[in-house]
Short mmCIF file of C-alpha atoms and ligand atoms in Angstrom, two decimals:
data_model
loop_
_atom_site.label_atom_id
_atom_site.label_comp_id
_atom_site.label_asym_id
_atom_site.label_seq_id
_atom_site.Cartn_x
_atom_site.Cartn_y
_atom_site.Cartn_z
CA MET E 1 65.11 75.15 94.71
CA SER E 2 66.54 78.51 95.70
CA LYS E 3 70.16 79.01 94.82
CA ASP E 4 73.02 80.17 97.04
CA ARG E 5 74.09 83.74 96.75
CA LEU E 6 77.49 84.49 95.24
CA ILE E 7 78.95 87.63 96.83
CA ILE E 8 80.67 90.00 94.41
CA PHE E 9 83.61 91.77 96.04
CA ASP E 10 85.01 94.46 93.77
CA THR E 11 88.63 95.49 94.30
CA THR E 12 89.03 97.89 91.35
CA LEU E 13 89.74 100.72 93.79
CA ARG E 14 92.43 98.74 95.65
CA ASP E 15 94.06 95.92 93.64
CA GLY E 16 92.97 97.64 90.40
CA GLU E 17 94.72 100.76 91.57
CA GLN E 18 97.92 98.74 91.99
CA SER E 19 98.22 98.56 88.17
CA PRO E 20 101.15 100.84 87.37
CA GLY E 21 99.72 104.24 86.41
CA ALA E 22 96.16 103.51 87.55
CA SER E 23 96.20 105.55 90.74
CA MET E 24 92.97 107.45 91.29
CA THR E 25 92.03 110.58 93.20
CA ALA E 26 89.45 110.51 96.01
CA ASP E 27 86.91 112.17 93.72
CA GLU E 28 87.48 109.54 91.01
CA LYS E 29 87.18 106.71 93.55
CA VAL E 30 83.88 108.09 94.80
CA ARG E 31 82.53 108.25 91.23
CA ILE E 32 83.51 104.65 90.55
CA ALA E 33 82.20 103.51 93.94
CA LYS E 34 78.80 105.11 93.22
CA ALA E 35 78.63 103.28 89.91
CA LEU E 36 79.54 100.00 91.64
CA GLU E 37 76.84 100.60 94.24
CA GLN E 38 74.32 101.29 91.47
CA MET E 39 75.36 97.98 89.89
CA LYS E 40 74.61 96.30 93.27
CA VAL E 41 78.13 95.13 94.00
CA ASP E 42 78.03 93.58 97.48
CA VAL E 43 81.42 94.65 98.79
CA ILE E 44 83.65 97.48 97.55
CA GLU E 45 87.30 97.35 98.60
CA ALA E 46 87.96 101.08 98.49
CA GLY E 47 91.69 101.15 99.20
CA PHE E 48 94.58 100.53 101.56
CA PRO E 49 94.20 103.28 104.14
CA ILE E 50 97.72 103.03 105.63
CA ALA E 51 99.27 103.57 102.16
CA SER E 52 98.99 107.36 102.28
CA ASN E 53 96.80 110.16 103.61
CA GLY E 54 95.24 110.35 100.16
CA ASP E 55 94.23 106.67 100.32
CA PHE E 56 92.86 107.05 103.84
CA GLU E 57 90.75 110.06 102.82
CA ALA E 58 89.54 108.28 99.69
CA VAL E 59 88.32 105.22 101.65
CA LYS E 60 86.63 107.55 104.14
CA ALA E 61 84.97 109.53 101.36
CA VAL E 62 83.66 106.31 99.78
CA ALA E 63 82.43 105.10 103.20
CA ASN E 64 80.62 108.41 103.66
CA THR E 65 78.95 108.32 100.25
CA VAL E 66 78.02 104.72 99.51
CA LYS E 67 75.16 103.35 101.58
CA ASP E 68 74.07 100.07 100.00
CA SER E 69 77.36 98.21 99.53
CA THR E 70 79.73 97.11 102.29
CA ILE E 71 82.91 99.23 102.29
CA CYS E 72 86.14 97.42 102.93
CA GLY E 73 89.62 98.69 103.81
CA LEU E 74 92.76 96.57 103.38
CA ALA E 75 95.26 96.18 106.23
CA ARG E 76 98.37 94.12 106.72
CA ALA E 77 98.26 92.04 109.91
CA LYS E 78 99.64 94.98 111.87
CA GLN E 79 98.14 97.19 114.55
CA ILE E 80 98.94 100.46 112.72
CA ASP E 81 97.30 99.24 109.47
CA ILE E 82 94.22 97.88 111.23
CA ASP E 83 93.68 101.07 113.23
CA ARG E 84 93.93 103.15 110.07
CA ALA E 85 91.53 100.87 108.15
CA GLY E 86 89.14 100.84 111.13
CA GLU E 87 89.07 104.65 111.21
CA ALA E 88 88.61 104.94 107.45
CA ILE E 89 85.58 102.64 107.28
CA LYS E 90 83.91 104.15 110.37
CA PRO E 91 81.37 106.27 108.42
CA ALA E 92 80.12 103.25 106.42
CA ASN E 93 76.66 101.78 107.01
CA SER E 94 78.38 98.44 106.73
CA GLY E 95 82.17 98.28 107.01
CA ARG E 96 84.68 95.46 106.65
CA ILE E 97 88.38 95.13 107.48
CA HIS E 98 90.37 92.84 105.20
CA THR E 99 93.60 91.77 106.86
CA PHE E 100 96.25 89.54 105.34
CA ILE E 101 99.60 87.88 105.94
CA ALA E 102 101.63 85.69 103.60
CA THR E 103 101.59 81.92 104.20
CA SER E 104 103.65 80.37 101.39
CA PRO E 105 107.11 79.04 102.35
CA ILE E 106 108.83 81.46 99.96
CA HIS E 107 106.97 84.51 101.30
CA MET E 108 107.37 83.54 104.97
CA GLU E 109 111.08 82.76 104.60
CA GLN E 110 112.21 85.37 102.07
CA LYS E 111 109.82 88.29 102.52
CA LEU E 112 108.57 88.16 106.10
CA ARG E 113 111.51 86.25 107.62
CA MET E 114 109.04 84.75 110.08
CA SER E 115 108.40 81.19 111.22
CA PRO E 116 105.01 79.56 110.49
CA ASP E 117 104.18 79.74 114.23
CA GLN E 118 104.86 83.49 114.27
CA VAL E 119 102.66 83.95 111.18
CA VAL E 120 99.76 82.10 112.83
CA ASP E 121 100.11 84.18 116.01
CA GLN E 122 100.19 87.42 114.06
CA ALA E 123 97.14 86.44 112.01
CA ILE E 124 95.15 85.65 115.18
CA ALA E 125 96.27 88.92 116.76
CA ALA E 126 95.23 90.86 113.65
CA VAL E 127 91.70 89.45 113.70
CA ARG E 128 91.47 90.26 117.41
CA MET E 129 92.54 93.87 116.72
CA ALA E 130 90.05 94.23 113.87
CA LYS E 131 87.17 93.12 116.13
CA LYS E 132 87.51 96.46 117.94
CA TYR E 133 86.15 98.14 114.79
CA THR E 134 83.74 95.71 113.11
CA ASP E 135 82.31 92.19 113.22
CA ASP E 136 82.81 91.87 109.48
CA ILE E 137 86.40 90.63 109.19
CA GLU E 138 88.03 89.10 106.16
CA PHE E 139 91.32 87.23 106.41
CA SER E 140 93.59 86.36 103.47
CA PRO E 141 96.56 83.99 103.62
CA GLU E 142 98.55 85.78 100.92
CA ASP E 143 100.01 83.52 98.20
CA ALA E 144 97.65 80.73 99.31
CA GLY E 145 97.98 79.27 95.81
CA ARG E 146 101.60 78.32 96.65
CA SER E 147 101.05 77.56 100.36
CA GLU E 148 101.02 74.12 102.02
CA PRO E 149 97.37 72.98 102.35
CA ASP E 150 98.05 71.62 105.86
CA PHE E 151 99.35 75.00 106.98
CA LEU E 152 96.40 76.76 105.35
CA CYS E 153 94.02 74.51 107.30
CA ARG E 154 95.81 75.34 110.53
CA ILE E 155 95.86 79.13 110.12
CA ILE E 156 92.33 79.35 108.72
CA GLU E 157 90.84 77.30 111.55
CA ALA E 158 92.60 79.58 114.02
CA VAL E 159 91.39 82.87 112.49
CA ILE E 160 87.81 81.63 112.15
CA LYS E 161 87.92 80.67 115.83
CA GLU E 162 89.10 84.22 116.57
CA GLY E 163 86.19 85.77 114.64
CA ALA E 164 87.07 86.04 110.93
CA THR E 165 83.83 85.85 108.94
CA THR E 166 85.24 85.66 105.40
CA ILE E 167 88.25 83.58 104.39
CA ASN E 168 89.75 84.72 101.12
CA ILE E 169 92.08 82.37 99.24
CA PRO E 170 94.33 84.40 96.95
CA ASP E 171 96.24 83.01 94.01
CA THR E 172 98.51 86.02 94.43
CA VAL E 173 100.90 85.23 91.60
CA GLY E 174 98.41 83.63 89.20
CA TYR E 175 100.18 80.24 89.37
CA ASN E 176 97.22 77.90 89.76
CA ILE E 177 95.38 75.78 87.18
CA PRO E 178 91.56 75.52 87.40
CA HIS E 179 91.13 71.87 88.48
CA GLN E 180 93.92 72.23 91.04
CA PHE E 181 92.54 75.49 92.48
CA GLY E 182 89.03 74.03 92.62
CA ASN E 183 90.41 71.00 94.51
CA LEU E 184 92.19 73.29 96.96
CA ILE E 185 88.94 75.09 97.83
CA ASN E 186 87.11 71.79 98.18
CA ASP E 187 89.88 70.44 100.39
CA LEU E 188 89.85 73.48 102.69
CA VAL E 189 86.07 73.60 103.04
CA THR E 190 85.95 69.86 103.79
CA ARG E 191 88.91 69.57 106.13
CA ILE E 192 88.63 72.70 108.28
CA PRO E 193 86.32 71.78 111.17
CA ASN E 194 84.78 75.26 111.59
CA SER E 195 84.65 76.12 107.84
CA ASP E 196 80.84 76.48 108.05
CA LYS E 197 81.32 79.56 110.27
CA ALA E 198 82.83 81.61 107.41
CA ILE E 199 82.23 82.42 103.76
CA PHE E 200 85.01 81.15 101.49
CA SER E 201 86.21 83.65 98.92
CA VAL E 202 88.77 83.64 96.10
CA HIS E 203 91.05 86.30 94.65
CA CYS E 204 92.80 85.19 91.47
CA HIS E 205 95.47 86.96 89.44
CA ASN E 206 95.74 86.58 85.72
CA ASP E 207 99.44 85.90 85.10
CA LEU E 208 98.62 82.76 83.07
CA GLY E 209 95.32 84.16 81.77
CA LEU E 210 93.42 81.84 84.15
CA ALA E 211 92.03 84.24 86.77
CA VAL E 212 88.39 83.88 85.69
CA ALA E 213 88.67 80.12 85.05
CA ASN E 214 90.26 79.60 88.48
CA SER E 215 87.59 81.73 90.18
CA LEU E 216 84.81 79.76 88.51
CA ALA E 217 86.43 76.43 89.44
CA ALA E 218 86.48 77.67 93.03
CA VAL E 219 82.79 78.62 92.87
CA ARG E 220 81.99 75.12 91.63
CA ASN E 221 83.80 73.83 94.74
CA GLY E 222 82.11 75.91 97.40
CA ALA E 223 83.51 79.47 97.21
CA ARG E 224 80.69 81.96 97.75
CA GLN E 225 82.56 85.22 97.24
CA VAL E 226 84.64 86.20 94.23
CA GLU E 227 87.06 89.11 94.33
CA CYS E 228 87.33 90.79 90.97
CA THR E 229 87.82 94.09 89.17
CA ILE E 230 86.16 96.01 86.37
CA ASN E 231 87.89 95.28 83.04
CA GLY E 232 90.21 92.86 84.91
CA LEU E 233 92.39 95.73 86.12
CA GLY E 234 94.96 94.89 88.78
CA GLU E 235 98.53 94.22 89.80
CA ARG E 236 100.65 92.93 86.83
CA ALA E 237 98.35 90.98 84.43
CA GLY E 238 95.36 91.97 86.56
CA ASN E 239 92.64 90.24 88.54
CA ALA E 240 89.63 88.17 87.51
CA SER E 241 87.35 90.44 85.53
CA LEU E 242 84.05 91.16 87.27
CA GLU E 243 82.03 91.25 84.07
CA GLU E 244 83.36 87.87 82.91
CA VAL E 245 82.74 86.15 86.25
CA VAL E 246 79.23 87.57 86.61
CA MET E 247 78.14 86.86 83.04
CA ALA E 248 79.61 83.34 83.09
CA VAL E 249 77.67 82.47 86.24
CA ARG E 250 74.51 84.08 84.90
CA THR E 251 74.72 82.59 81.41
CA ARG E 252 75.58 79.10 82.65
CA GLN E 253 73.05 78.70 85.44
CA ASP E 254 72.88 75.08 84.36
CA VAL E 255 76.33 74.48 85.87
CA PHE E 256 76.42 76.84 88.87
CA ASP E 257 74.34 76.32 91.99
CA CYS E 258 74.54 80.00 92.94
CA ASP E 259 73.88 83.42 91.40
CA THR E 260 74.75 87.06 92.07
CA SER E 261 72.41 90.00 92.78
CA LEU E 262 74.31 92.19 90.35
CA ASP E 263 72.44 94.48 87.96
CA SER E 264 74.35 93.44 84.86
CA THR E 265 72.83 96.24 82.77
CA GLN E 266 75.28 98.60 84.52
CA ILE E 267 78.35 96.67 83.35
CA MET E 268 79.09 98.76 80.23
CA ASN E 269 78.68 101.96 82.17
CA CYS E 270 81.17 100.86 84.84
CA SER E 271 83.60 99.54 82.27
CA ARG E 272 83.67 102.85 80.37
CA LEU E 273 83.92 104.86 83.55
CA VAL E 274 86.91 102.87 84.80
CA SER E 275 88.72 102.94 81.47
CA GLY E 276 88.05 106.69 81.12
CA ILE E 277 89.36 107.47 84.60
CA THR E 278 92.41 105.20 84.54
CA GLY E 279 93.27 105.67 80.86
CA PHE E 280 93.48 101.87 80.47
CA ALA E 281 91.70 101.23 77.18
CA VAL E 282 89.69 98.01 76.83
CA GLN E 283 91.02 95.75 74.07
CA PRO E 284 88.43 95.39 71.26
CA ASN E 285 88.22 91.61 71.59
CA LYS E 286 87.87 91.64 75.39
CA ALA E 287 85.07 89.30 76.52
CA ILE E 288 81.79 91.04 77.48
CA VAL E 289 82.90 94.69 77.26
CA GLY E 290 85.22 94.81 74.21
CA ALA E 291 83.99 96.82 71.23
CA ASN E 292 83.78 93.62 69.17
CA ALA E 293 82.12 91.44 71.82
CA PHE E 294 78.70 91.79 70.19
CA ALA E 295 79.80 92.72 66.65
CA HIS E 296 79.39 90.23 63.81
CA GLU E 297 81.79 90.63 60.93
CA SER E 298 81.40 87.56 58.76
CA GLY E 299 78.45 87.40 56.40
CA ILE E 300 77.50 83.92 57.60
CA HIS E 301 77.33 85.08 61.22
CA GLN E 302 75.38 88.24 60.31
CA ASP E 303 72.91 86.18 58.34
CA GLY E 304 72.48 83.73 61.22
CA VAL E 305 71.99 86.46 63.83
CA LEU E 306 69.40 88.20 61.66
CA LYS E 307 67.43 84.94 61.35
CA SER E 308 67.78 84.01 65.01
CA ARG E 309 70.01 85.88 67.48
CA GLU E 310 70.83 82.73 69.45
CA THR E 311 72.66 81.19 66.47
CA TYR E 312 75.80 83.13 67.38
CA GLU E 313 74.99 85.05 70.56
CA ILE E 314 74.92 83.47 74.01
CA MET E 315 74.09 86.73 75.82
CA ARG E 316 71.90 89.71 74.97
CA ALA E 317 73.72 92.99 74.43
CA GLN E 318 71.01 94.77 76.48
CA ASP E 319 71.85 92.60 79.48
CA ILE E 320 75.21 94.30 79.87
CA GLY E 321 73.76 97.74 79.14
CA LEU E 322 74.59 98.09 75.46
CA SER E 323 71.71 99.86 73.78
CA THR E 324 71.22 99.91 70.03
CA ASN E 325 69.86 103.44 70.21
CA LYS E 326 73.06 105.13 71.23
CA ILE E 327 72.49 108.71 70.08
CA VAL E 328 71.46 110.55 73.16
CA LEU E 329 71.79 114.31 72.86
CA GLY E 330 72.57 117.03 70.36
CA LYS E 331 73.07 120.78 70.16
CA HIS E 332 69.35 121.50 70.65
CA SER E 333 69.07 119.45 73.83
CA GLY E 334 68.21 121.54 76.84
CA ARG E 335 69.56 121.56 80.36
CA ASN E 336 66.80 119.25 81.59
CA ALA E 337 67.38 116.57 78.96
CA PHE E 338 71.09 116.82 79.70
CA LYS E 339 70.59 116.47 83.45
CA THR E 340 68.18 113.55 83.02
CA ARG E 341 70.56 111.62 80.77
CA MET E 342 73.42 112.29 83.18
CA ALA E 343 71.31 110.93 86.05
CA GLU E 344 70.55 107.82 83.97
CA LEU E 345 74.31 107.39 83.64
CA ASN E 346 74.54 107.73 87.42
CA ILE E 347 76.35 111.04 87.15
CA GLU E 348 75.37 113.55 89.82
CA PHE E 349 76.62 117.07 90.32
CA SER E 350 77.83 118.31 93.68
CA SER E 351 76.54 121.85 93.01
CA GLU E 352 74.54 123.93 90.50
CA GLU E 353 77.85 125.56 89.59
CA GLU E 354 79.32 122.21 88.58
CA LEU E 355 76.22 121.33 86.55
CA ASN E 356 76.39 124.70 84.78
CA GLU E 357 80.06 124.23 84.00
CA VAL E 358 79.59 120.74 82.51
CA PHE E 359 76.48 121.88 80.62
CA ALA E 360 78.44 124.79 79.10
CA ASN E 361 81.16 122.35 78.02
CA PHE E 362 78.48 120.07 76.58
CA LYS E 363 77.12 122.96 74.47
CA THR E 364 80.61 123.76 73.20
CA LEU E 365 81.10 120.12 72.25
CA ALA E 366 77.65 119.90 70.63
CA ASP E 367 78.57 122.84 68.40
CA LYS E 368 81.54 120.88 67.06
CA LYS E 369 79.92 117.45 67.00
CA HIS E 370 76.29 116.82 66.08
CA GLU E 371 75.62 113.60 67.90
CA ILE E 372 76.61 113.30 71.52
CA PHE E 373 76.91 109.74 72.82
CA ASP E 374 77.05 108.41 76.37
CA GLU E 375 80.81 108.01 76.03
CA ASP E 376 81.12 111.73 75.17
CA LEU E 377 79.14 112.66 78.26
CA GLN E 378 81.31 110.49 80.47
CA ALA E 379 84.47 112.08 79.07
CA LEU E 380 82.99 115.54 79.68
CA VAL E 381 82.45 114.77 83.34
CA THR E 382 85.97 113.48 83.81
CA GLU E 383 87.22 116.74 82.31
CA SER E 384 84.95 119.03 84.30
CA SER E 385 85.12 117.32 87.70
CA SER E 386 85.53 119.72 90.59
CA GLU E 387 88.95 118.26 91.38
CA MET E 388 90.12 119.00 87.86
CA MET E 389 88.65 122.48 88.00
CA ASN E 390 90.73 123.12 91.14
CA GLU E 391 93.96 121.79 89.68
CA PRO E 392 96.93 124.17 89.79
CA VAL E 393 97.89 123.85 86.11
CA LYS E 394 95.32 124.66 83.44
CA LEU E 395 95.51 124.84 79.66
CA ILE E 396 94.37 128.31 78.61
CA SER E 397 95.14 128.26 74.89
CA LEU E 398 97.10 126.37 72.29
CA SER E 399 97.88 127.26 68.73
CA VAL E 400 99.85 124.95 66.46
CA CYS E 401 101.23 125.41 63.02
CA SER E 402 101.90 122.35 60.92
CA GLU E 403 102.65 122.65 57.22
CA THR E 404 104.19 120.36 54.61
CA GLY E 405 107.94 120.98 54.42
CA GLU E 406 107.99 123.19 57.55
CA THR E 407 108.94 122.39 61.15
CA PRO E 408 105.76 122.30 63.25
CA ASN E 409 105.57 124.68 66.18
CA ALA E 410 103.23 125.28 69.08
CA SER E 411 102.42 128.37 71.16
CA ILE E 412 100.88 127.60 74.49
CA THR E 413 99.48 129.53 77.43
CA LEU E 414 99.12 127.78 80.79
CA SER E 415 97.77 129.07 84.04
CA ILE E 416 99.86 127.96 87.01
CA HIS E 417 98.24 128.74 90.35
CA GLY E 418 96.36 131.50 88.54
CA GLU E 419 99.43 133.05 86.91
CA GLU E 420 99.63 132.95 83.10
CA LYS E 421 102.80 131.61 81.47
CA LYS E 422 103.51 131.39 77.75
CA ALA E 423 105.94 129.35 75.65
CA GLN E 424 106.61 128.59 72.02
CA CYS E 425 108.49 125.51 70.82
CA GLU E 426 109.21 123.51 67.70
CA GLY E 427 108.85 119.74 67.51
CA SER E 428 108.82 116.79 65.16
CA GLY E 429 105.05 117.15 64.91
CA PRO E 430 102.34 119.35 66.45
CA VAL E 431 101.89 117.02 69.46
CA ASP E 432 105.63 116.89 70.13
CA ALA E 433 105.87 120.69 69.79
CA SER E 434 102.99 121.12 72.28
CA PHE E 435 104.60 118.77 74.82
CA GLN E 436 107.93 120.61 74.46
CA ALA E 437 106.17 123.92 75.04
CA ILE E 438 104.48 122.59 78.21
CA GLU E 439 107.80 121.16 79.42
CA SER E 440 109.58 124.45 78.81
CA ILE E 441 107.15 126.08 81.24
CA MET E 442 106.88 123.25 83.79
CA SER E 443 110.47 121.88 83.74
CA SER E 444 109.10 118.69 85.28
CA GLY E 445 111.85 116.48 83.83
CA VAL E 446 109.41 113.58 83.46
CA GLU E 447 110.11 110.82 80.98
CA LEU E 448 107.29 110.18 78.49
CA GLN E 449 106.67 106.44 78.37
CA LEU E 450 103.47 106.07 76.40
CA TYR E 451 101.30 108.19 74.15
CA SER E 452 98.07 106.76 72.80
CA VAL E 453 94.98 108.10 71.05
CA ASN E 454 91.59 106.38 70.92
CA ASN E 455 88.46 107.66 69.33
CA ILE E 456 85.70 107.79 71.96
CA THR E 457 82.96 107.08 69.44
CA THR E 458 82.94 106.50 65.69
CA GLY E 459 83.19 109.02 62.85
CA SER E 460 85.80 111.61 61.96
CA ASP E 461 84.10 114.17 64.23
CA SER E 462 84.62 111.84 67.20
CA GLN E 463 86.47 113.08 70.25
CA GLY E 464 89.97 111.71 70.52
CA GLU E 465 90.84 110.46 73.98
CA VAL E 466 94.54 110.73 74.64
CA THR E 467 96.47 108.94 77.36
CA VAL E 468 100.02 109.87 78.23
CA ARG E 469 102.09 107.89 80.69
CA VAL E 470 105.07 109.56 82.31
CA ARG E 471 107.67 108.41 84.80
CA SER E 472 108.47 110.85 87.55
CA ASN E 473 110.87 109.98 90.39
CA GLY E 474 110.21 106.28 89.85
CA ASN E 475 106.40 106.74 89.92
CA ILE E 476 104.30 105.98 86.89
CA ILE E 477 101.57 108.54 86.24
CA ASN E 478 98.85 108.58 83.59
CA GLY E 479 97.19 111.70 82.23
CA GLN E 480 94.04 111.85 80.10
CA GLY E 481 92.46 114.43 77.86
CA ALA E 482 89.63 114.42 75.34
CA ASP E 483 88.74 116.80 72.55
CA THR E 484 87.55 116.73 68.95
CA ASP E 485 90.99 118.18 68.14
CA ILE E 486 93.55 115.52 69.02
CA VAL E 487 96.41 117.99 69.45
CA ILE E 488 94.38 119.84 72.08
CA ALA E 489 93.38 116.49 73.63
CA SER E 490 97.09 115.61 73.79
CA ALA E 491 98.00 118.89 75.51
CA LYS E 492 95.13 118.39 77.98
CA ALA E 493 96.42 114.88 78.75
CA TYR E 494 99.96 116.15 79.34
CA VAL E 495 98.67 118.94 81.60
CA ASN E 496 96.57 116.38 83.50
CA ALA E 497 99.72 114.28 84.05
CA MET E 498 101.57 117.39 85.28
CA ASN E 499 98.84 118.01 87.87
CA LYS E 500 99.09 114.40 89.04
CA VAL E 501 102.89 114.69 89.28
CA ILE E 502 102.44 117.74 91.52
CA ALA E 503 99.87 115.90 93.67
CA SER E 504 101.68 112.56 93.85
CA GLU E 505 102.81 111.41 97.25
CA GLN E 506 104.86 108.44 98.36
CA ARG E 507 102.55 105.47 98.89
CA THR E 508 103.22 102.23 100.70
CA HIS E 509 102.58 99.14 98.62
CA PRO E 510 100.50 96.56 100.51
CA GLN E 511 102.41 93.52 99.34
CA ARG E 512 106.00 94.67 99.39
CA GLY E 513 108.34 95.04 102.34
CA GLU E 514 107.92 93.69 105.80
CA VAL E 515 104.83 93.05 107.77
O1 KIV J 1 96.84 89.17 95.49
C1 KIV J 1 96.75 89.16 96.73
O2 KIV J 1 97.19 88.23 97.42
C2 KIV J 1 96.13 90.32 97.36
C3 KIV J 1 95.86 90.18 98.83
C4 KIV J 1 96.07 91.44 99.56
C5 KIV J 1 94.48 89.64 99.00
O3 KIV J 1 95.81 91.28 96.71
ZN1 ZN J 2 95.75 90.78 94.54
#
């Protein structure tokens, strides 16, 4: 018997981007969107076009580039939002508008200050407006997890009648418990007379650590679309993690009567790309994509796995794209081998000039480090992207002096809009001295909130990947840098944050304020 199809709706570029500090440039969104398309994600929510010009352009750029996945833009149930989303998705082969309005008593009374009747009217009007742009319309009753089921039935029946084709049930605040959320989906699908005219979807937040469990309970009760993000990124504690949902459904086909079309061998690639771009490291014990997810420490387990893999492994590492042969390139690798491996990692270059630039950086890295892994290549691309090459502030040189018993100091040269500026500062350590030197040139006044170093691969010659998080005018901004020298990686990360501070613009948050 053929199984139903479970639609995978990825919202890394929208809800994922609502994680404080995870905002992405248009170029970064396009890179992630291409990787999601390669992984055969069905729908990519690329952003919230009304939020800012940058968001609008990013959704448009994704719609222009991605051809196989549906591209979705988020819009509150407002004319201005819907028009902006409609324009942004216009270039897509297949475009969707996702419109929403809150339906829980607390949101309607306290946030919207609207009566239930007004909310229903506005929802119907929003779907009608969206029809001008596309037939593919998704409607979400925000905070459905705390809404009255009777009211949900009423509003959902009305929007389906108006033309909504997907009904998404969000547990916006992550309040639900699996059996209860599953019952809610079952109740809605059974009670709403025209429920067969739409696909039911779920969007679960992870405030109680139940986002994946709630999503799966919903799938068991008739949901046929799951909204999720790579690495579980998202507002507050995040969203349901795509890799966990997909691998649970695939591994436990005995309990699910549906399956996804996802190419799971691209999961690792997407996970690394998203963590590299956002600077949100994946915890080692994270299910599916954590560094320890397929590692066996205890002797008993190792012995068992060697005798028969299935003794302690329920999935194959290859199925998520982890290869045992991880050494890919070295200093003798030529341009062709480099380009081929990059293509295998779904990394394309917009011009010969860009390829040459990244290849030159690869050669420099290969001189310092003998074995170049996929993770190194991905970090190289983040560093050499055309957007980064066009950034106003660049690190030209850094020299640090750190000696036992002496105060460390750093001498730095930056280029700012092409003009060289130098500074020398002391600090409590070489990283602190470097940051002080950058600040003495930039005078940004930002407050450093987080500094973290991760090794990209193993070994003492590994590149260190540094993330800095700064607060600037109330906005949280992350900067990343990678180098085999962690002081240089730190300075690169700080400079990256400075560029983002310069580029940052005021954005509207989809779920705050009035509708
Ligand atoms: O969590 C939520 O309710 C959302 C909606 C916009 C779907 O992100
Ligand atoms: Zn959400």
